[in-house]
Amino acid sequence: MTMADQDRRARRFEQIVGDSAALKVVLDQAQLVAAVDSTVLIQGETGTGKELIAHAIHNASPRSGHPLIKLNCAAIPFDLLESELFGHERGAFTGAVSQNIGRFELADKGTLFLDEVGDIPLSLQPKLLRVLQEQEFERLGSGRTHRVDVRLVVATHRDLEQMVKRDQFRSDLYYRLSVFPITLPPLRERLEDIVPLVEHYVEVFSCRMGKHIAGIPDEFVNAFRSYSWPGNIRELQNLIERAVILANDGVLPNPLHSTRADSVLASAAREPFWESDRIRILRALETTGWRVGGPDGAAARLGLNRTTLISRMKKHGIFRPHVPT
């Protein structure tokens, strides 16, 4: 890849932060499929950045000069989804007081991104399959056929293959949608990207709020690297925003402290804090093989400094067990 090609790719993917091997695979796939008109199925857990990849594919495609139209299928009531996709004529149903242009028409010559495509009801799936195969449809309340030239990119956090086996999703539509599947890795499999993501969002939110952040403490980074990230990048983004809001005198607090505290409230409610704290420390030490420091140590897992953890271990009378030789 020439320097000019790298510059063009950087501009197309400028909102996607990270340099991990897992992310590079995804970006290479997006770059490859962008040049053709094949349908793309983007799969991944909630919060992994599926919409960003859809944007990148559109921006790198020959259709980039035309609209990218988006629709979250899970956010539209079932009885209105058909109208949102294909449009309707005035009087097509109760409340249809005017003509409505659907997303397929709006995306003509461009790209249509359907998020959470697994939420499309079975009754509507044959109509989606038809427009994919024939590039034509009728608005609700009209017999006139409209032809469009649309490139479709869809995304879901659901396992469509399993839904097909359970008769919850049409197999013919699934095969038509999954011409080129791209699977986004969860953030816990992209630990190399934690630091650039943290730096990026700290800069974004500090600039937006007009706050000066002196730096990102090692404790902060270590805690983020050891966290499991069930909400993926969206959760990280929200936690960074919270940390910047709470930052005082340029010092960035660790928002995972409160997150982890909330997760143990139920179990801690019936035992003294001293005992629950001791149990958490013991569990972290056992999980890490009694490694205290380092990015994979118990201190990082608990979101503490190494010296703070050692001090708490002494207070609780916690000592590394002797292993006989």
C-alpha positions as YAML, in Angstrom:
chain: A
units: angstrom
residues:
- id: 1
  name: MET
  ca: [0.00, 0.00, 0.00]
- id: 2
  name: THR
  ca: [1.46, 3.36, -1.06]
- id: 3
  name: MET
  ca: [1.60, 6.41, 1.22]
- id: 4
  name: ALA
  ca: [-1.19, 8.03, -0.80]
- id: 5
  name: ASP
  ca: [-3.35, 4.93, -0.33]
- id: 6
  name: GLN
  ca: [-2.63, 4.97, 3.40]
- id: 7
  name: ASP
  ca: [-3.60, 8.64, 3.62]
- id: 8
  name: ARG
  ca: [-6.88, 7.99, 1.81]
- id: 9
  name: ARG
  ca: [-7.64, 5.03, 4.08]
- id: 10
  name: ALA
  ca: [-6.84, 7.09, 7.17]
- id: 11
  name: ARG
  ca: [-9.31, 9.79, 6.08]
- id: 12
  name: ARG
  ca: [-12.03, 7.20, 5.42]
- id: 13
  name: PHE
  ca: [-11.49, 5.42, 8.74]
- id: 14
  name: GLU
  ca: [-10.52, 8.47, 10.80]
- id: 15
  name: GLN
  ca: [-13.22, 7.91, 13.44]
- id: 16
  name: ILE
  ca: [-12.13, 4.31, 14.08]
- id: 17
  name: VAL
  ca: [-9.49, 4.35, 16.81]
- id: 18
  name: GLY
  ca: [-7.04, 1.51, 17.39]
- id: 19
  name: ASP
  ca: [-4.14, -0.40, 15.91]
- id: 20
  name: SER
  ca: [-4.70, -3.95, 17.16]
- id: 21
  name: ALA
  ca: [-4.31, -6.94, 14.86]
- id: 22
  name: ALA
  ca: [-8.01, -7.80, 15.33]
- id: 23
  name: LEU
  ca: [-9.10, -4.32, 14.26]
- id: 24
  name: LYS
  ca: [-6.73, -4.32, 11.27]
- id: 25
  name: VAL
  ca: [-8.41, -7.49, 9.98]
- id: 26
  name: VAL
  ca: [-11.80, -5.75, 10.13]
- id: 27
  name: LEU
  ca: [-10.53, -2.61, 8.39]
- id: 28
  name: ASP
  ca: [-8.87, -4.66, 5.65]
- id: 29
  name: GLN
  ca: [-12.16, -6.48, 5.06]
- id: 30
  name: ALA
  ca: [-14.08, -3.19, 4.99]
- id: 31
  name: GLN
  ca: [-11.62, -1.70, 2.51]
- id: 32
  name: LEU
  ca: [-11.88, -4.77, 0.29]
- id: 33
  name: VAL
  ca: [-15.67, -4.95, 0.14]
- id: 34
  name: ALA
  ca: [-16.13, -1.18, -0.18]
- id: 35
  name: ALA
  ca: [-15.03, -1.30, -3.82]
- id: 36
  name: VAL
  ca: [-17.90, -3.57, -4.85]
- id: 37
  name: ASP
  ca: [-21.68, -3.43, -4.40]
- id: 38
  name: SER
  ca: [-22.11, -6.67, -2.47]
- id: 39
  name: THR
  ca: [-24.36, -6.72, 0.60]
- id: 40
  name: VAL
  ca: [-22.42, -6.62, 3.87]
- id: 41
  name: LEU
  ca: [-23.49, -8.17, 7.17]
- id: 42
  name: ILE
  ca: [-21.70, -6.57, 10.15]
- id: 43
  name: GLN
  ca: [-21.92, -8.72, 13.27]
- id: 44
  name: GLY
  ca: [-20.75, -8.03, 16.79]
- id: 45
  name: GLU
  ca: [-21.76, -7.36, 20.35]
- id: 46
  name: THR
  ca: [-23.61, -4.20, 21.29]
- id: 47
  name: GLY
  ca: [-21.29, -1.20, 21.42]
- id: 48
  name: THR
  ca: [-18.51, -2.57, 19.21]
- id: 49
  name: GLY
  ca: [-18.82, 0.14, 16.55]
- id: 50
  name: LYS
  ca: [-20.86, -1.51, 13.80]
- id: 51
  name: GLU
  ca: [-22.25, 1.81, 12.56]
- id: 52
  name: LEU
  ca: [-18.72, 3.27, 12.25]
- id: 53
  name: ILE
  ca: [-17.70, 0.36, 10.02]
- id: 54
  name: ALA
  ca: [-20.81, 0.91, 7.88]
- id: 55
  name: HIS
  ca: [-19.82, 4.57, 7.50]
- id: 56
  name: ALA
  ca: [-16.29, 3.56, 6.56]
- id: 57
  name: ILE
  ca: [-17.52, 1.14, 3.89]
- id: 58
  name: HIS
  ca: [-19.76, 3.82, 2.37]
- id: 59
  name: ASN
  ca: [-17.04, 6.50, 2.51]
- id: 60
  name: ALA
  ca: [-14.54, 4.21, 0.77]
- id: 61
  name: SER
  ca: [-17.02, 3.11, -1.91]
- id: 62
  name: PRO
  ca: [-17.82, 4.58, -5.35]
- id: 63
  name: ARG
  ca: [-21.17, 5.62, -3.82]
- id: 64
  name: SER
  ca: [-19.54, 8.01, -1.34]
- id: 65
  name: GLY
  ca: [-20.85, 11.03, -3.24]
- id: 66
  name: HIS
  ca: [-24.42, 9.85, -2.67]
- id: 67
  name: PRO
  ca: [-26.43, 9.57, 0.55]
- id: 68
  name: LEU
  ca: [-25.86, 7.11, 3.37]
- id: 69
  name: ILE
  ca: [-29.34, 6.53, 4.82]
- id: 70
  name: LYS
  ca: [-29.66, 4.82, 8.22]
- id: 71
  name: LEU
  ca: [-32.50, 3.02, 9.97]
- id: 72
  name: ASN
  ca: [-32.45, 1.20, 13.32]
- id: 73
  name: CYS
  ca: [-34.99, -1.57, 12.82]
- id: 74
  name: ALA
  ca: [-35.28, -2.20, 16.57]
- id: 75
  name: ALA
  ca: [-36.32, 1.41, 17.22]
- id: 76
  name: ILE
  ca: [-39.36, 1.37, 14.90]
- id: 77
  name: PRO
  ca: [-42.67, -0.29, 15.89]
- id: 78
  name: PHE
  ca: [-43.41, -3.34, 13.75]
- id: 79
  name: ASP
  ca: [-46.55, -1.82, 12.25]
- id: 80
  name: LEU
  ca: [-44.61, 1.25, 11.06]
- id: 81
  name: LEU
  ca: [-41.43, -0.45, 9.87]
- id: 82
  name: GLU
  ca: [-42.76, -1.32, 6.41]
- id: 83
  name: SER
  ca: [-43.69, 2.31, 5.81]
- id: 84
  name: GLU
  ca: [-40.26, 3.46, 7.02]
- id: 85
  name: LEU
  ca: [-38.55, 1.11, 4.59]
- id: 86
  name: PHE
  ca: [-40.76, 1.43, 1.50]
- id: 87
  name: GLY
  ca: [-42.89, 4.53, 2.10]
- id: 88
  name: HIS
  ca: [-46.64, 4.98, 1.82]
- id: 89
  name: GLU
  ca: [-49.25, 6.97, -0.05]
- id: 90
  name: ARG
  ca: [-51.72, 9.32, 1.56]
- id: 91
  name: GLY
  ca: [-54.62, 7.34, 3.02]
- id: 92
  name: ALA
  ca: [-52.74, 4.03, 2.91]
- id: 93
  name: PHE
  ca: [-53.69, 3.43, 6.54]
- id: 94
  name: THR
  ca: [-55.27, 5.29, 9.44]
- id: 95
  name: GLY
  ca: [-53.12, 8.31, 10.22]
- id: 96
  name: ALA
  ca: [-51.42, 8.42, 6.80]
- id: 97
  name: VAL
  ca: [-52.37, 12.04, 6.11]
- id: 98
  name: SER
  ca: [-49.61, 12.61, 3.57]
- id: 99
  name: GLN
  ca: [-47.27, 10.74, 1.26]
- id: 100
  name: ASN
  ca: [-44.10, 9.35, 2.87]
- id: 101
  name: ILE
  ca: [-40.86, 8.52, 1.03]
- id: 102
  name: GLY
  ca: [-39.23, 5.38, 2.42]
- id: 103
  name: ARG
  ca: [-35.57, 4.80, 3.22]
- id: 104
  name: PHE
  ca: [-34.95, 2.73, 0.09]
- id: 105
  name: GLU
  ca: [-36.02, 5.62, -2.13]
- id: 106
  name: LEU
  ca: [-34.00, 8.11, -0.08]
- id: 107
  name: ALA
  ca: [-30.92, 5.91, -0.48]
- id: 108
  name: ASP
  ca: [-31.20, 5.63, -4.28]
- id: 109
  name: LYS
  ca: [-27.70, 5.61, -5.85]
- id: 110
  name: GLY
  ca: [-26.25, 5.50, -2.32]
- id: 111
  name: THR
  ca: [-26.08, 3.13, 0.65]
- id: 112
  name: LEU
  ca: [-28.79, 2.01, 3.05]
- id: 113
  name: PHE
  ca: [-27.60, 0.93, 6.50]
- id: 114
  name: LEU
  ca: [-30.10, -1.21, 8.41]
- id: 115
  name: ASP
  ca: [-29.05, -1.60, 12.03]
- id: 116
  name: GLU
  ca: [-30.44, -4.49, 14.12]
- id: 117
  name: VAL
  ca: [-31.73, -6.24, 11.01]
- id: 118
  name: GLY
  ca: [-32.49, -9.30, 13.16]
- id: 119
  name: ASP
  ca: [-35.46, -7.38, 14.58]
- id: 120
  name: ILE
  ca: [-37.30, -7.24, 11.24]
- id: 121
  name: PRO
  ca: [-40.51, -9.32, 11.67]
- id: 122
  name: LEU
  ca: [-40.94, -12.49, 9.63]
- id: 123
  name: SER
  ca: [-43.97, -11.02, 7.85]
- id: 124
  name: LEU
  ca: [-41.87, -8.21, 6.39]
- id: 125
  name: GLN
  ca: [-38.82, -10.26, 5.44]
- id: 126
  name: PRO
  ca: [-40.14, -11.42, 2.02]
- id: 127
  name: LYS
  ca: [-40.52, -7.79, 0.93]
- id: 128
  name: LEU
  ca: [-36.97, -7.02, 2.01]
- id: 129
  name: LEU
  ca: [-35.74, -10.08, 0.12]
- id: 130
  name: ARG
  ca: [-37.57, -8.93, -3.01]
- id: 131
  name: VAL
  ca: [-36.02, -5.48, -3.05]
- id: 132
  name: LEU
  ca: [-32.58, -7.04, -2.51]
- id: 133
  name: GLN
  ca: [-33.02, -9.43, -5.41]
- id: 134
  name: GLU
  ca: [-34.91, -7.23, -7.86]
- id: 135
  name: GLN
  ca: [-34.20, -3.67, -6.64]
- id: 136
  name: GLU
  ca: [-37.90, -2.83, -6.85]
- id: 137
  name: PHE
  ca: [-40.84, -2.36, -4.47]
- id: 138
  name: GLU
  ca: [-44.23, -0.65, -4.06]
- id: 139
  name: ARG
  ca: [-45.15, 1.96, -1.50]
- id: 140
  name: LEU
  ca: [-47.94, 1.05, 0.88]
- id: 141
  name: GLY
  ca: [-51.27, 1.97, -0.71]
- id: 142
  name: SER
  ca: [-49.84, 2.10, -4.24]
- id: 143
  name: GLY
  ca: [-49.67, -0.37, -7.10]
- id: 144
  name: ARG
  ca: [-46.87, 1.51, -8.83]
- id: 145
  name: THR
  ca: [-43.50, -0.25, -8.83]
- id: 146
  name: HIS
  ca: [-40.44, 1.83, -7.96]
- id: 147
  name: ARG
  ca: [-36.95, 0.80, -9.03]
- id: 148
  name: VAL
  ca: [-33.92, 1.81, -7.01]
- id: 149
  name: ASP
  ca: [-30.17, 1.38, -7.11]
- id: 150
  name: VAL
  ca: [-29.18, 0.81, -3.48]
- id: 151
  name: ARG
  ca: [-26.20, -0.83, -1.81]
- id: 152
  name: LEU
  ca: [-27.27, -2.50, 1.44]
- id: 153
  name: VAL
  ca: [-25.17, -2.77, 4.61]
- id: 154
  name: VAL
  ca: [-26.83, -4.40, 7.60]
- id: 155
  name: ALA
  ca: [-25.77, -5.00, 11.20]
- id: 156
  name: THR
  ca: [-26.94, -7.04, 14.15]
- id: 157
  name: HIS
  ca: [-25.81, -8.25, 17.56]
- id: 158
  name: ARG
  ca: [-28.02, -11.32, 17.17]
- id: 159
  name: ASP
  ca: [-26.90, -14.74, 15.90]
- id: 160
  name: LEU
  ca: [-28.90, -14.85, 12.66]
- id: 161
  name: GLU
  ca: [-27.75, -18.37, 11.87]
- id: 162
  name: GLN
  ca: [-29.27, -19.62, 15.12]
- id: 163
  name: MET
  ca: [-32.42, -17.58, 14.45]
- id: 164
  name: VAL
  ca: [-32.74, -19.37, 11.10]
- id: 165
  name: LYS
  ca: [-32.52, -22.73, 12.87]
- id: 166
  name: ARG
  ca: [-35.27, -21.62, 15.27]
- id: 167
  name: ASP
  ca: [-37.46, -20.43, 12.35]
- id: 168
  name: GLN
  ca: [-37.19, -16.84, 13.60]
- id: 169
  name: PHE
  ca: [-35.45, -15.58, 10.46]
- id: 170
  name: ARG
  ca: [-35.86, -16.62, 6.82]
- id: 171
  name: SER
  ca: [-32.96, -18.70, 5.55]
- id: 172
  name: ASP
  ca: [-33.15, -17.23, 2.02]
- id: 173
  name: LEU
  ca: [-32.94, -13.70, 3.40]
- id: 174
  name: TYR
  ca: [-30.07, -14.66, 5.71]
- id: 175
  name: TYR
  ca: [-28.04, -16.06, 2.81]
- id: 176
  name: ARG
  ca: [-28.80, -12.96, 0.75]
- id: 177
  name: LEU
  ca: [-27.67, -10.65, 3.56]
- id: 178
  name: SER
  ca: [-24.53, -12.56, 4.51]
- id: 179
  name: VAL
  ca: [-22.77, -12.33, 1.16]
- id: 180
  name: PHE
  ca: [-19.83, -10.66, 2.90]
- id: 181
  name: PRO
  ca: [-19.93, -11.03, 6.71]
- id: 182
  name: ILE
  ca: [-17.66, -8.91, 8.91]
- id: 183
  name: THR
  ca: [-17.43, -9.78, 12.60]
- id: 184
  name: LEU
  ca: [-16.27, -7.05, 14.98]
- id: 185
  name: PRO
  ca: [-14.21, -8.24, 17.95]
- id: 186
  name: PRO
  ca: [-15.35, -7.24, 21.46]
- id: 187
  name: LEU
  ca: [-13.18, -4.73, 23.27]
- id: 188
  name: ARG
  ca: [-11.87, -7.40, 25.67]
- id: 189
  name: GLU
  ca: [-10.14, -8.95, 22.64]
- id: 190
  name: ARG
  ca: [-8.61, -5.59, 21.62]
- id: 191
  name: LEU
  ca: [-6.66, -4.71, 24.76]
- id: 192
  name: GLU
  ca: [-3.93, -3.05, 22.67]
- id: 193
  name: ASP
  ca: [-6.53, -0.45, 21.68]
- id: 194
  name: ILE
  ca: [-7.48, 0.56, 25.24]
- id: 195
  name: VAL
  ca: [-4.80, 3.25, 25.55]
- id: 196
  name: PRO
  ca: [-5.46, 4.97, 22.18]
- id: 197
  name: LEU
  ca: [-9.20, 4.82, 22.84]
- id: 198
  name: VAL
  ca: [-8.80, 6.35, 26.29]
- id: 199
  name: GLU
  ca: [-6.52, 9.09, 24.94]
- id: 200
  name: HIS
  ca: [-8.92, 9.81, 22.09]
- id: 201
  name: TYR
  ca: [-12.04, 10.16, 24.22]
- id: 202
  name: VAL
  ca: [-10.28, 12.10, 26.96]
- id: 203
  name: GLU
  ca: [-9.25, 14.62, 24.29]
- id: 204
  name: VAL
  ca: [-12.75, 14.68, 22.77]
- id: 205
  name: PHE
  ca: [-14.61, 15.25, 26.04]
- id: 206
  name: SER
  ca: [-12.07, 17.59, 27.64]
- id: 207
  name: CYS
  ca: [-12.22, 19.82, 24.55]
- id: 208
  name: ARG
  ca: [-16.01, 19.65, 24.49]
- id: 209
  name: MET
  ca: [-16.25, 20.61, 28.17]
- id: 210
  name: GLY
  ca: [-13.40, 23.11, 28.13]
- id: 211
  name: LYS
  ca: [-11.50, 21.23, 30.84]
- id: 212
  name: HIS
  ca: [-7.75, 20.72, 31.07]
- id: 213
  name: ILE
  ca: [-6.65, 17.16, 31.86]
- id: 214
  name: ALA
  ca: [-3.02, 17.02, 33.02]
- id: 215
  name: GLY
  ca: [-2.55, 13.37, 32.12]
- id: 216
  name: ILE
  ca: [-3.93, 9.86, 32.36]
- id: 217
  name: PRO
  ca: [-2.70, 8.05, 35.50]
- id: 218
  name: ASP
  ca: [-1.23, 4.56, 35.22]
- id: 219
  name: GLU
  ca: [-3.82, 3.34, 37.72]
- id: 220
  name: PHE
  ca: [-6.55, 4.55, 35.37]
- id: 221
  name: VAL
  ca: [-5.08, 2.77, 32.34]
- id: 222
  name: ASN
  ca: [-4.35, -0.46, 34.24]
- id: 223
  name: ALA
  ca: [-7.91, -0.59, 35.56]
- id: 224
  name: PHE
  ca: [-9.30, -0.12, 32.07]
- id: 225
  name: ARG
  ca: [-7.02, -2.80, 30.65]
- id: 226
  name: SER
  ca: [-8.13, -5.36, 33.24]
- id: 227
  name: TYR
  ca: [-11.86, -4.64, 32.95]
- id: 228
  name: SER
  ca: [-14.07, -7.06, 30.95]
- id: 229
  name: TRP
  ca: [-16.05, -4.34, 29.05]
- id: 230
  name: PRO
  ca: [-19.48, -5.94, 28.70]
- id: 231
  name: GLY
  ca: [-20.69, -2.74, 26.99]
- id: 232
  name: ASN
  ca: [-17.60, -2.52, 24.74]
- id: 233
  name: ILE
  ca: [-16.53, 0.83, 23.24]
- id: 234
  name: ARG
  ca: [-19.84, 2.52, 24.02]
- id: 235
  name: GLU
  ca: [-19.34, 1.74, 27.72]
- id: 236
  name: LEU
  ca: [-15.74, 2.98, 27.59]
- id: 237
  name: GLN
  ca: [-16.88, 6.21, 25.94]
- id: 238
  name: ASN
  ca: [-19.52, 6.79, 28.62]
- id: 239
  name: LEU
  ca: [-17.06, 6.11, 31.45]
- id: 240
  name: ILE
  ca: [-14.49, 8.50, 29.98]
- id: 241
  name: GLU
  ca: [-17.15, 11.19, 29.71]
- id: 242
  name: ARG
  ca: [-18.05, 10.61, 33.37]
- id: 243
  name: ALA
  ca: [-14.38, 10.77, 34.40]
- id: 244
  name: VAL
  ca: [-13.83, 14.07, 32.58]
- id: 245
  name: ILE
  ca: [-16.92, 15.54, 34.25]
- id: 246
  name: LEU
  ca: [-15.60, 14.47, 37.66]
- id: 247
  name: ALA
  ca: [-12.01, 15.58, 36.98]
- id: 248
  name: ASN
  ca: [-10.77, 18.14, 39.50]
- id: 249
  name: ASP
  ca: [-7.66, 20.30, 39.00]
- id: 250
  name: GLY
  ca: [-6.74, 18.33, 35.89]
- id: 251
  name: VAL
  ca: [-6.72, 14.98, 37.73]
- id: 252
  name: LEU
  ca: [-8.69, 12.23, 36.00]
- id: 253
  name: PRO
  ca: [-10.46, 9.92, 38.51]
- id: 254
  name: ASN
  ca: [-11.02, 6.24, 37.82]
- id: 255
  name: PRO
  ca: [-14.76, 5.84, 37.04]
- id: 256
  name: LEU
  ca: [-14.49, 2.05, 37.34]
- id: 257
  name: HIS
  ca: [-14.30, 2.37, 41.12]
- id: 258
  name: SER
  ca: [-17.98, 3.30, 41.34]
- id: 259
  name: THR
  ca: [-18.93, 0.84, 38.60]
- id: 260
  name: ARG
  ca: [-17.36, -2.06, 40.45]
- id: 261
  name: ALA
  ca: [-18.72, -0.89, 43.77]
- id: 262
  name: ASP
  ca: [-22.25, -0.90, 42.33]
- id: 263
  name: SER
  ca: [-21.82, -4.48, 41.10]
- id: 264
  name: VAL
  ca: [-21.10, -5.82, 44.60]
- id: 265
  name: LEU
  ca: [-23.71, -3.86, 46.56]
- id: 266
  name: ALA
  ca: [-26.14, -6.73, 46.70]
- id: 267
  name: SER
  ca: [-23.62, -9.23, 48.06]
- id: 268
  name: ALA
  ca: [-22.02, -6.68, 50.39]
- id: 269
  name: ALA
  ca: [-25.32, -5.51, 51.86]
- id: 270
  name: ARG
  ca: [-25.41, -8.40, 54.34]
- id: 271
  name: GLU
  ca: [-21.73, -8.31, 55.40]
- id: 272
  name: PRO
  ca: [-19.43, -5.65, 56.88]
- id: 273
  name: PHE
  ca: [-17.47, -3.60, 54.36]
- id: 274
  name: TRP
  ca: [-14.21, -4.74, 55.96]
- id: 275
  name: GLU
  ca: [-15.04, -8.38, 55.27]
- id: 276
  name: SER
  ca: [-16.35, -7.76, 51.73]
- id: 277
  name: ASP
  ca: [-13.19, -5.79, 50.88]
- id: 278
  name: ARG
  ca: [-11.03, -8.63, 52.17]
- id: 279
  name: ILE
  ca: [-12.97, -11.15, 50.06]
- id: 280
  name: ARG
  ca: [-12.61, -9.04, 46.90]
- id: 281
  name: ILE
  ca: [-8.86, -8.76, 47.43]
- id: 282
  name: LEU
  ca: [-8.49, -12.49, 48.03]
- id: 283
  name: ARG
  ca: [-10.50, -13.30, 44.91]
- id: 284
  name: ALA
  ca: [-8.41, -10.95, 42.78]
- id: 285
  name: LEU
  ca: [-5.17, -12.44, 44.12]
- id: 286
  name: GLU
  ca: [-6.34, -16.00, 43.52]
- id: 287
  name: THR
  ca: [-7.48, -15.11, 39.99]
- id: 288
  name: THR
  ca: [-4.08, -13.59, 39.14]
- id: 289
  name: GLY
  ca: [-2.02, -16.31, 40.81]
- id: 290
  name: TRP
  ca: [-1.12, -13.92, 43.66]
- id: 291
  name: ARG
  ca: [0.50, -11.47, 41.26]
- id: 292
  name: VAL
  ca: [0.11, -8.04, 42.90]
- id: 293
  name: GLY
  ca: [1.58, -5.58, 40.37]
- id: 294
  name: GLY
  ca: [1.75, -5.29, 36.60]
- id: 295
  name: PRO
  ca: [-1.01, -4.88, 34.00]
- id: 296
  name: ASP
  ca: [-2.32, -8.40, 34.73]
- id: 297
  name: GLY
  ca: [-1.94, -8.19, 38.50]
- id: 298
  name: ALA
  ca: [-4.53, -7.97, 41.27]
- id: 299
  name: ALA
  ca: [-3.98, -4.23, 41.80]
- id: 300
  name: ALA
  ca: [-4.89, -3.46, 38.19]
- id: 301
  name: ARG
  ca: [-7.88, -5.80, 38.37]
- id: 302
  name: LEU
  ca: [-9.14, -3.96, 41.46]
- id: 303
  name: GLY
  ca: [-8.35, -0.53, 40.03]
- id: 304
  name: LEU
  ca: [-5.80, 0.22, 42.78]
- id: 305
  name: ASN
  ca: [-2.20, 1.31, 42.96]
- id: 306
  name: ARG
  ca: [0.20, -1.50, 43.82]
- id: 307
  name: THR
  ca: [1.23, 0.19, 47.09]
- id: 308
  name: THR
  ca: [-2.42, 0.76, 48.05]
- id: 309
  name: LEU
  ca: [-3.21, -2.92, 47.56]
- id: 310
  name: ILE
  ca: [-0.19, -4.00, 49.61]
- id: 311
  name: SER
  ca: [-1.29, -1.67, 52.42]
- id: 312
  name: ARG
  ca: [-4.81, -3.14, 52.38]
- id: 313
  name: MET
  ca: [-3.42, -6.67, 52.37]
- id: 314
  name: LYS
  ca: [-1.46, -5.90, 55.53]
- id: 315
  name: LYS
  ca: [-4.54, -4.40, 57.21]
- id: 316
  name: HIS
  ca: [-6.59, -7.50, 56.38]
- id: 317
  name: GLY
  ca: [-3.80, -9.90, 57.36]
- id: 318
  name: ILE
  ca: [-3.52, -11.27, 53.83]
- id: 319
  name: PHE
  ca: [-0.21, -12.96, 53.01]
- id: 320
  name: ARG
  ca: [0.89, -15.02, 50.05]
- id: 321
  name: PRO
  ca: [0.43, -18.68, 50.96]
- id: 322
  name: HIS
  ca: [3.60, -20.70, 51.43]
- id: 323
  name: VAL
  ca: [4.04, -23.34, 48.78]
- id: 324
  name: PRO
  ca: [6.20, -26.24, 50.05]
- id: 325
  name: THR
  ca: [9.07, -27.24, 47.81]
...
